[in-house]
PDB file of C-alpha atoms and ligand atoms in Angstrom:
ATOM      1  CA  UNK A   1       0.142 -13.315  -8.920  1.00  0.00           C
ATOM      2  CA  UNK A   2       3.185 -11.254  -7.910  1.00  0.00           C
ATOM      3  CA  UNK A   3       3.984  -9.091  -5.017  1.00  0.00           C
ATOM      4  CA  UNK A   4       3.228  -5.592  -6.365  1.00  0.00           C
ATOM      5  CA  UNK A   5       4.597  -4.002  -3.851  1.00  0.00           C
ATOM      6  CA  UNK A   6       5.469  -3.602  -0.043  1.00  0.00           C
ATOM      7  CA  UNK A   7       4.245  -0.338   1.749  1.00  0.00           C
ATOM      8  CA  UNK A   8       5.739   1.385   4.282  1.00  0.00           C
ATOM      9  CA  UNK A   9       4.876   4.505   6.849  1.00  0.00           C
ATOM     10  CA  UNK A  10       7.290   6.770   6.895  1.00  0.00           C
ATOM     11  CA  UNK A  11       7.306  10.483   8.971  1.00  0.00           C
ATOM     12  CA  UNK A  12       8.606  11.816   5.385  1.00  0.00           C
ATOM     13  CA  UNK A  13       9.212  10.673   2.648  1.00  0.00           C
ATOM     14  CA  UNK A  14      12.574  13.431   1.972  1.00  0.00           C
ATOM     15  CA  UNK A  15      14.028  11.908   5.103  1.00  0.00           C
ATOM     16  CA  UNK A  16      13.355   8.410   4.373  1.00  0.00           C
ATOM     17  CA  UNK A  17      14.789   8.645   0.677  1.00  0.00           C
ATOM     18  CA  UNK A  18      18.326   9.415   2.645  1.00  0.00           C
ATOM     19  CA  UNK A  19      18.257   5.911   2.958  1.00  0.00           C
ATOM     20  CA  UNK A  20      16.203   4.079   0.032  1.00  0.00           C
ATOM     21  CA  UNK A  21      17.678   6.476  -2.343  1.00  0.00           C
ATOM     22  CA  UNK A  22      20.815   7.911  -1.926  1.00  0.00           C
ATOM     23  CA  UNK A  23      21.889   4.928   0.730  1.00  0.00           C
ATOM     24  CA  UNK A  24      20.577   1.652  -0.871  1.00  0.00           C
ATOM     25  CA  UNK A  25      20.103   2.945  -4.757  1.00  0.00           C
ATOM     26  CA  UNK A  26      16.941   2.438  -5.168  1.00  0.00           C
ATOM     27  CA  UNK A  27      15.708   5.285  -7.593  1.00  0.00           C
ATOM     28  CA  UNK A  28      12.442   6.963  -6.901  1.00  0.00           C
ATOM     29  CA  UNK A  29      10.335   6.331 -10.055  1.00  0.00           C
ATOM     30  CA  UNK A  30       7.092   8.350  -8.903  1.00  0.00           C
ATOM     31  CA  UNK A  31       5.638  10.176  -6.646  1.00  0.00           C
ATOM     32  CA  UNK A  32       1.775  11.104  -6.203  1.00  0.00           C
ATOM     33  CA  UNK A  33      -0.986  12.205  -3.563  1.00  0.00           C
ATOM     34  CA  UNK A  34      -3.875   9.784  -3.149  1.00  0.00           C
ATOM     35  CA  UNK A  35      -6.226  12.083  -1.670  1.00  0.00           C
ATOM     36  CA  UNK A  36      -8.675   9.340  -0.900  1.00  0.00           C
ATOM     37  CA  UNK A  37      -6.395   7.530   1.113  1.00  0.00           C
ATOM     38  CA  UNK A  38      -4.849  11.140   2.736  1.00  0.00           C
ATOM     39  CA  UNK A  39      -1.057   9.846   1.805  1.00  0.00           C
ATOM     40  CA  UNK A  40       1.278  10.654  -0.355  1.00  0.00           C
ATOM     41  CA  UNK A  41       3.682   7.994  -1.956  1.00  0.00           C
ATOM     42  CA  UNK A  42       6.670   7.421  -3.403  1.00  0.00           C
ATOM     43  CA  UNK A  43       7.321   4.271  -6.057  1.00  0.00           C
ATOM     44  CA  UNK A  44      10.741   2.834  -5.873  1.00  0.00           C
ATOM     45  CA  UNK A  45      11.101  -0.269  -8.438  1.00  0.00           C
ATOM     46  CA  UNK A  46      12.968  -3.189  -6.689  1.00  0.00           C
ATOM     47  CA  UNK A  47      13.288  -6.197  -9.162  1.00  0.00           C
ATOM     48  CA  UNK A  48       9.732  -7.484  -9.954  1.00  0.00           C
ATOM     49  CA  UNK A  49       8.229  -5.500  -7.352  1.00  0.00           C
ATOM     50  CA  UNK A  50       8.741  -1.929  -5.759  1.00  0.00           C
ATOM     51  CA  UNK A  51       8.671  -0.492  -2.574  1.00  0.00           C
ATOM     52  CA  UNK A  52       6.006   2.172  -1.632  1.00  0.00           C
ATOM     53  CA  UNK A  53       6.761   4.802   0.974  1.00  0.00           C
ATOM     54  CA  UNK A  54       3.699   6.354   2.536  1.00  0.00           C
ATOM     55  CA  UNK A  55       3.624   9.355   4.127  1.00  0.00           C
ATOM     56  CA  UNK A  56       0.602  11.050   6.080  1.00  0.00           C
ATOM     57  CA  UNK A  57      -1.014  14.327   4.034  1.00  0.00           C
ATOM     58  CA  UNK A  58      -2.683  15.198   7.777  1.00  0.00           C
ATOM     59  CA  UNK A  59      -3.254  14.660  11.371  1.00  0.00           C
ATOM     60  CA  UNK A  60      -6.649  12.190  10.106  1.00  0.00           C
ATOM     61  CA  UNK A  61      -4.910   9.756   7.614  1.00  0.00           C
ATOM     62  CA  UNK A  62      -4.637   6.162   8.126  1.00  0.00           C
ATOM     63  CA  UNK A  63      -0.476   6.390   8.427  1.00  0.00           C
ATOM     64  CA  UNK A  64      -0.457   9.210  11.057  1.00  0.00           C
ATOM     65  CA  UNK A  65      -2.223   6.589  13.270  1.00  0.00           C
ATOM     66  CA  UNK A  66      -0.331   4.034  12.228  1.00  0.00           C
ATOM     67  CA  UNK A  67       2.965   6.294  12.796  1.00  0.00           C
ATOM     68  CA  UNK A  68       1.617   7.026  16.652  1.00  0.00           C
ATOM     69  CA  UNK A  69       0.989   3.214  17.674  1.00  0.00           C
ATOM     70  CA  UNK A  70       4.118   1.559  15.753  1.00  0.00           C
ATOM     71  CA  UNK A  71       6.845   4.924  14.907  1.00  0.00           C
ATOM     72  CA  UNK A  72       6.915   3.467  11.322  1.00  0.00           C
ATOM     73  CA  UNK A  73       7.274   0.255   9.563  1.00  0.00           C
ATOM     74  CA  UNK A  74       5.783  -1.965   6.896  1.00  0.00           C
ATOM     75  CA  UNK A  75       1.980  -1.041   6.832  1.00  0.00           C
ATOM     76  CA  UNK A  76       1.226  -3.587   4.173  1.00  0.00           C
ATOM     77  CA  UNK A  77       2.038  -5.743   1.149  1.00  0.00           C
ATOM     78  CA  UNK A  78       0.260  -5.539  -1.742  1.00  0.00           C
ATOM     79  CA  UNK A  79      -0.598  -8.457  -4.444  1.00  0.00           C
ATOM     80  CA  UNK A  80      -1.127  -8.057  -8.021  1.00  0.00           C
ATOM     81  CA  UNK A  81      -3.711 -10.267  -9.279  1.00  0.00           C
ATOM     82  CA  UNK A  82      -5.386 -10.335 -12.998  1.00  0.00           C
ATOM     83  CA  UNK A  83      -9.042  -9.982 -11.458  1.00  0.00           C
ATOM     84  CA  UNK A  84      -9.345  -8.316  -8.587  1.00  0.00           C
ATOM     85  CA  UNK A  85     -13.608  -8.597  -8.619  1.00  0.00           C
ATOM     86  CA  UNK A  86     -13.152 -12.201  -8.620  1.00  0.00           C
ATOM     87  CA  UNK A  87     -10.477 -11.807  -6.342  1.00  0.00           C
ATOM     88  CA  UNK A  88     -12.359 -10.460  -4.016  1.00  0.00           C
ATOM     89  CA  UNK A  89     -15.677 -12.647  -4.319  1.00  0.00           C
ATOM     90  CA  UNK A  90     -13.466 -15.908  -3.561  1.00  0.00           C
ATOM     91  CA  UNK A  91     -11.824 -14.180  -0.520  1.00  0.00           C
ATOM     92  CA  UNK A  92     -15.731 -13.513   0.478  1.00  0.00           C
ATOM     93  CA  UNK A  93     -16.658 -17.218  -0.415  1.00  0.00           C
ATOM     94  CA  UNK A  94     -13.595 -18.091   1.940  1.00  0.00           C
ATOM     95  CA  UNK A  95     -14.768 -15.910   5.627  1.00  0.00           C
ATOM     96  CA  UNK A  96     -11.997 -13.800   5.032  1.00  0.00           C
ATOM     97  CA  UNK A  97     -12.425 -10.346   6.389  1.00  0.00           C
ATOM     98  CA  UNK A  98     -12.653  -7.051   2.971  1.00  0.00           C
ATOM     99  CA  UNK A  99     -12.083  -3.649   3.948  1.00  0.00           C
ATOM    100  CA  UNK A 100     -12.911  -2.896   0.809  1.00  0.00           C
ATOM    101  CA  UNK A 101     -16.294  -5.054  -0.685  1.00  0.00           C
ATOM    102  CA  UNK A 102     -15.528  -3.388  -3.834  1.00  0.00           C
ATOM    103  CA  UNK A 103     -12.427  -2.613  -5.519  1.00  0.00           C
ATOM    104  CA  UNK A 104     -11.286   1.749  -5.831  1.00  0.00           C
ATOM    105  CA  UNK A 105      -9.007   4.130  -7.588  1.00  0.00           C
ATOM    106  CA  UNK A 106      -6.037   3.507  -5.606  1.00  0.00           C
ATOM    107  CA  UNK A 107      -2.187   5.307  -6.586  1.00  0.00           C
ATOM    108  CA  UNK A 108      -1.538   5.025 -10.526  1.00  0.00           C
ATOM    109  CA  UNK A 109      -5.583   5.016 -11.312  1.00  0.00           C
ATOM    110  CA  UNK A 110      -5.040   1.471 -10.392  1.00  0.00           C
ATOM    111  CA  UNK A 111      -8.052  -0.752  -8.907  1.00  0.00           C
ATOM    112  CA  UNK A 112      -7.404  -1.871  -5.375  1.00  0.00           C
ATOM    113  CA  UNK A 113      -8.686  -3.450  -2.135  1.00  0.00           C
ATOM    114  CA  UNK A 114      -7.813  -3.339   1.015  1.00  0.00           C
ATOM    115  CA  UNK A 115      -8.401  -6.830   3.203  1.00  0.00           C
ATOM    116  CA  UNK A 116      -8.262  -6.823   7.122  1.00  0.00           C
ATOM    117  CA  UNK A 117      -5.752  -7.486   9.238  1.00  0.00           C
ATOM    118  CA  UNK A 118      -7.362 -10.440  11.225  1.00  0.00           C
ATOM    119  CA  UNK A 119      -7.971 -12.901   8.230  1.00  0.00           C
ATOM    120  CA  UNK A 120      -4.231 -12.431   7.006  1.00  0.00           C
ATOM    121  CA  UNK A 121      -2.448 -13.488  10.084  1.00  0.00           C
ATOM    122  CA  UNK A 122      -2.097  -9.657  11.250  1.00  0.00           C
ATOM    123  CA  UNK A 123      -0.597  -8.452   7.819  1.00  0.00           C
ATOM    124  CA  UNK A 124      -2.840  -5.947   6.068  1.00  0.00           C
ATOM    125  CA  UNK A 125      -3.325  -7.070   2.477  1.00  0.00           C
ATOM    126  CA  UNK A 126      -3.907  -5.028  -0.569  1.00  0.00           C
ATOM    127  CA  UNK A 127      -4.728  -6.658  -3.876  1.00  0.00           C
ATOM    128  CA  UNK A 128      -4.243  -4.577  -6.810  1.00  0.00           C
ATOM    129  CA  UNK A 129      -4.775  -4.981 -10.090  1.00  0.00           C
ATOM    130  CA  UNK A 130      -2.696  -3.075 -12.843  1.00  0.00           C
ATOM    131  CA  UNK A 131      -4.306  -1.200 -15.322  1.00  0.00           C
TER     132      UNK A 131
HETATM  133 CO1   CO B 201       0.003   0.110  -1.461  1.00  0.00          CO
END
């Protein structure tokens, strides 16, 4: 397993890629609309792993609520595993908490899951598995 990537809610994603991008360095490899998830994202590679800026497509996506309780910040981290259905049935076998029972189509047609907040100590956890 590696650490995919870390997400984080931004206001927009221009503004925020003042800093990423033309402050830090970090280039921004792709960007795409997840409709099921109402955000759109930005991929910036960081070593192994990349950081994900999400921003809000409308007033009813996930991030704008998260952007009105917190003003921004990491929403979650997200872990790259080789099977994410067997992934998911140990977490089940476990207690823990799935948002997701079943993996979806998450950014880059890749298969993810989203697992709650309170079984991961308050983080929200994504497990994704590359295609
Ligand atoms: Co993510």
């Amino acid at each position: 397993m590696k650490i995919n990537h870390l997400g984080i809610a931004v206001k927009d994603i221009g503004e925020a890629l003042k800093f990423w991008g033309d402050a830090l360095g970090l280039e921004n490899a792709h960007t795409e609309t997840v409709e099921d998830q109402k955000v759109r994202i930005a991929m910036l590679p960081l070593g192994e792993s990349r950081i994900e800026l999400l921003e809000p497509t409308g007033e009813d996506s996930p991030i704008s609520k998260f952007l009105e309780k917190r003003g921004g910040g990491i929403h979650h981290i997200a872990i790259e595993v080789e099977d994410i259905e067997a992934a998911l049935a140990k977490l089940k076998s476990k207690g823990a908490r799935l948002i997701d029972e079943s993996p979806r189509i998450g950014a880059e047609g890749c298969l993810v899951a989203f697992v709650h907040p309170s079984s991961v100590n308050g983080v929200l956890l994504e497990l994704t598995q590359a295609n």
